[in-house]
Short mmCIF file of C-alpha atoms in Angstrom, two decimals:
data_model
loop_
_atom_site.label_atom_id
_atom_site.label_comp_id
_atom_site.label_asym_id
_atom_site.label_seq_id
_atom_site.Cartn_x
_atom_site.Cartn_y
_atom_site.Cartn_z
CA UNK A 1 -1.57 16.74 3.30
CA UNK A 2 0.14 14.92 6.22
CA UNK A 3 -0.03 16.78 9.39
CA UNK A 4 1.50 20.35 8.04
CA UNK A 5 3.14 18.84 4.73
CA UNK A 6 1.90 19.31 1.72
CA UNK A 7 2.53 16.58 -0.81
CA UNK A 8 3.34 18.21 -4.59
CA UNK A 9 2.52 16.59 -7.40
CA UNK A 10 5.83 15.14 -8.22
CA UNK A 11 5.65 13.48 -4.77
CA UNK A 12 3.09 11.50 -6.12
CA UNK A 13 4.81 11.14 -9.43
CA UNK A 14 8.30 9.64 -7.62
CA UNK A 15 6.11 7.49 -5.90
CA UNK A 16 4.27 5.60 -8.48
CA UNK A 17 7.42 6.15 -10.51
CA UNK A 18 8.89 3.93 -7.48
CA UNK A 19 6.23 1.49 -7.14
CA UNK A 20 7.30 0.52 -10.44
CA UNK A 21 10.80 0.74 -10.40
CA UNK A 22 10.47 -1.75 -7.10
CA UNK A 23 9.04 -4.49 -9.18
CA UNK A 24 12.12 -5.59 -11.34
CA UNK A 25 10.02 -7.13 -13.75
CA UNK A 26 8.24 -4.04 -14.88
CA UNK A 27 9.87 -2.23 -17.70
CA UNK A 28 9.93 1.97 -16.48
CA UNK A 29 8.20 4.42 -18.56
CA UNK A 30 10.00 7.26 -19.99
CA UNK A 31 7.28 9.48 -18.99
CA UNK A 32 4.42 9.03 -16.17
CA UNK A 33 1.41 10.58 -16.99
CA UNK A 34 -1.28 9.84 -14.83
CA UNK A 35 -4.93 10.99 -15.05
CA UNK A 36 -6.61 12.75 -12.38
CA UNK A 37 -8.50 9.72 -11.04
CA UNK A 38 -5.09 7.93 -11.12
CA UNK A 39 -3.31 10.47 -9.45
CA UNK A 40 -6.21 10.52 -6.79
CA UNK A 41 -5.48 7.01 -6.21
CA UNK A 42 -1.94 7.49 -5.71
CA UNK A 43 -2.32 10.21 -3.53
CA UNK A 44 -4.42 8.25 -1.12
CA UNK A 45 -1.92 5.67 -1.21
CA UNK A 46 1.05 7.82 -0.53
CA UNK A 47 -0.73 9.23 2.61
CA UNK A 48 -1.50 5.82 3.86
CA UNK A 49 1.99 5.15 3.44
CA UNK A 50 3.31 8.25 5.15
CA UNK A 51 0.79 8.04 7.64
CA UNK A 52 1.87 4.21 8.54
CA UNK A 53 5.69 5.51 8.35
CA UNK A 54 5.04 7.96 11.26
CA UNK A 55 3.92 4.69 13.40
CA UNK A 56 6.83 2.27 12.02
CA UNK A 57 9.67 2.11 14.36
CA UNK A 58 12.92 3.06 12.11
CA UNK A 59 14.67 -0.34 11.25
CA UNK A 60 18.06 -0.28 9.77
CA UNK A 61 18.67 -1.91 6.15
CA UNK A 62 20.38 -5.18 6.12
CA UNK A 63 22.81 -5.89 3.19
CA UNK A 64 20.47 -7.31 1.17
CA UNK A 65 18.28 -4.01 1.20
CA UNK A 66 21.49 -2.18 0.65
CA UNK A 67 22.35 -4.17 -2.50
CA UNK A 68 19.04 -3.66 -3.72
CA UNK A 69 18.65 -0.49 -3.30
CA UNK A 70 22.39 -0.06 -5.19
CA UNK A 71 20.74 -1.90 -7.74
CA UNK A 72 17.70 -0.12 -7.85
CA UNK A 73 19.50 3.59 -8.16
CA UNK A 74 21.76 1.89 -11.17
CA UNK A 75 19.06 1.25 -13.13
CA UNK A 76 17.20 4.66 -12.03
CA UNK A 77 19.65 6.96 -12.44
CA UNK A 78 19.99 7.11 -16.36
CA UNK A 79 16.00 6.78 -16.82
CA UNK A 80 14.86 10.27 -18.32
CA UNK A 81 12.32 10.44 -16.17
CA UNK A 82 14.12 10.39 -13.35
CA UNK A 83 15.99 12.70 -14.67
CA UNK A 84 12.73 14.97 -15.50
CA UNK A 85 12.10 15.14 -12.38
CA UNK A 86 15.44 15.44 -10.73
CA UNK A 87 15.28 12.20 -8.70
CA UNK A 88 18.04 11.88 -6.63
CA UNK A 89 19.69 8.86 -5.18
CA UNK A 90 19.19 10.67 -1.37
CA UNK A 91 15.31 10.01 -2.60
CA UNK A 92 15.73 6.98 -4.03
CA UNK A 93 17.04 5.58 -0.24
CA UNK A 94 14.30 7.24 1.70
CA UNK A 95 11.23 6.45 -0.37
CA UNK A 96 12.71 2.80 -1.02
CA UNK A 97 13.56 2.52 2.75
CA UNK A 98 10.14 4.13 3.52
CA UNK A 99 8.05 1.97 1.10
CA UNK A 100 9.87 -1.00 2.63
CA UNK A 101 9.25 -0.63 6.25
CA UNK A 102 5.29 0.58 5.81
CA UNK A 103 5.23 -2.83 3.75
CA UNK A 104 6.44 -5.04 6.67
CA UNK A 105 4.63 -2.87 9.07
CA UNK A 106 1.28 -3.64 7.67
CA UNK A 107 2.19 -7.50 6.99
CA UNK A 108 2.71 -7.59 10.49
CA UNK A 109 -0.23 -5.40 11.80
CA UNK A 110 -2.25 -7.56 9.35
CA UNK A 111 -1.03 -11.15 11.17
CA UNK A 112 -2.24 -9.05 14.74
CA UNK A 113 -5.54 -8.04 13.48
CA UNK A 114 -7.18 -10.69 11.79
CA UNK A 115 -8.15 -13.55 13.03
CA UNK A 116 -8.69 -17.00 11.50
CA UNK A 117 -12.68 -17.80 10.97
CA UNK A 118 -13.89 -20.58 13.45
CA UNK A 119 -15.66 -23.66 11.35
CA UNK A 120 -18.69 -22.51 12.85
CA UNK A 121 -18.56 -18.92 10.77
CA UNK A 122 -17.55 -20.75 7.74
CA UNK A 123 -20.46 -22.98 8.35
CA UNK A 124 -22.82 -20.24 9.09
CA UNK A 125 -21.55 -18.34 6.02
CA UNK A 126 -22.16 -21.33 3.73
CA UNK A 127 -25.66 -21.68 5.21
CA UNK A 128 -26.48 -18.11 4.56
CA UNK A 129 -24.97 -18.09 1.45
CA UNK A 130 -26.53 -21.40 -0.06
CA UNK A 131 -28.12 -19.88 -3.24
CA UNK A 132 -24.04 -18.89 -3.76
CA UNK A 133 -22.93 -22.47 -3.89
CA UNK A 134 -25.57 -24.49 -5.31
CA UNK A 135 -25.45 -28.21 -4.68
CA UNK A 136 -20.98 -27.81 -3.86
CA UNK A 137 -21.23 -29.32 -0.44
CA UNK A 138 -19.42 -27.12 2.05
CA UNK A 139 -16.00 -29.46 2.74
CA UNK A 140 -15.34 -28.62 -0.94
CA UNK A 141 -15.47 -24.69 -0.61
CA UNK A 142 -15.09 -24.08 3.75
CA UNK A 143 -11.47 -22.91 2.51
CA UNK A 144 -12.40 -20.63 -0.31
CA UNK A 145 -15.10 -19.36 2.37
CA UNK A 146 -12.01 -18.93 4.85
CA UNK A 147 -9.89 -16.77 2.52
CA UNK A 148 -13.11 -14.76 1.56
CA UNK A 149 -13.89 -14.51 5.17
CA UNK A 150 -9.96 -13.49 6.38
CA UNK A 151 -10.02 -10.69 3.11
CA UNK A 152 -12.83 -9.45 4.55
CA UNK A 153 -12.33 -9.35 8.29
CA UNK A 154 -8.44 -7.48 6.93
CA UNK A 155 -10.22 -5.24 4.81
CA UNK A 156 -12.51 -3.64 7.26
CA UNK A 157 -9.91 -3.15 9.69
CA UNK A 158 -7.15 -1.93 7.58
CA UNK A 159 -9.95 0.91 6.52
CA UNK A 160 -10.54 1.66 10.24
CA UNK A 161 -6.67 1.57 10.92
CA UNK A 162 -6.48 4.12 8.38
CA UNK A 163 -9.38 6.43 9.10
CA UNK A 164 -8.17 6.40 12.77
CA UNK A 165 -4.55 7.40 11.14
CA UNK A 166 -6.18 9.93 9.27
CA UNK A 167 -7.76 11.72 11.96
CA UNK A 168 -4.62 11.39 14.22
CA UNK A 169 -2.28 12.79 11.28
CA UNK A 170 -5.15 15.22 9.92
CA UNK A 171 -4.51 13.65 6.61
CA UNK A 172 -6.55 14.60 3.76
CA UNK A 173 -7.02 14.31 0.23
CA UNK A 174 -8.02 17.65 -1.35
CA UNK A 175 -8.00 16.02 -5.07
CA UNK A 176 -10.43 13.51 -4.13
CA UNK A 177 -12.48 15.84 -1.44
CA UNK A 178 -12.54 18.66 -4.56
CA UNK A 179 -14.26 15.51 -6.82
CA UNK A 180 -16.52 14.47 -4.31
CA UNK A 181 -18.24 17.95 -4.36
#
């Protein structure tokens, strides 16, 4: 739940349903049965994403996004299981448009919020972390130790942005709060 909307369980469905249909490589399943710690997941992603969509700023497709998205609702629109579930090309636009904008959005909050590590943290991590890299002398791992660093440092604030999100949007996640117990 989002604010005062409740997300159904086909909600979730058309979304992972979409996440696969986005990727062009990945062949769609006639069905999508998900288990419970699956649909969990999905859940928690789906209220990330509507959460983030409520702080995007509404950008207009450019032709390319129109073409794919034409593209995308060809090859949807004869699948059965979009057809199970009544998935409409209205649906297809919004959640593609949707998924599309939260994507950028977070690229872009993600280049704001982390920082590249200094070569004074990379060396201070490397000291720490000696035992890690046996006799490798640091030149030869300092940008492994960067990336591990930046993943890190994106990580924890992504999960901050979100719990901050959740609290403004009063988002929560009754499947997952109900398995918890």
């Amino acid at each position: 739940m989002v604010d005062d909307e409740v997300i159904s369980q086909r909600d979730i469905l058309v979304s992972a349903y979409m996440n696969i249909a986005m990727d062009s490589q990945k062949k769609l399943p006639a069905q999508l049965a998900l288990t419970p710690s699956e649909i969990s997941k999905e859940l928690n992603n789906l209220l990330v994403e509507l959460m983030v969509d409520q702080e995007t700023p509404f950008i207009s497709p450019d032709e390319t996004e129109k073409k794919s998205l034409e593209t995308l609702w060809k090859r949807l629109s004869t699948e059965p299981f979009a057809q199970k579930v009544s998935l409409k090309e209205k649906d297809v636009e919004t959640i593609y448009l949707r998924k599309k904008r939260v994507g950028s959005f977070i690229d872009l909050k993600i280049s704001t919020l982390v920082q590249t590590p200094s070569p004074e943290e990379i060396k201070s991590y490397f000291e720490r972390n000696k035992s890690k890299f046996g006799n490798t002398p640091l030149d030869q791992v300092s940008d492994n130790i960067k990336t591990f660093l930046m993943q890190n440092q994106r990580d924890a604030k992504l999960k901050a942005w979100y719990e901050g999100l959740r609290k403004k949007y009063r988002a929560q996640n009754y499947i997952a709060e109900k398995k918890d117990k």
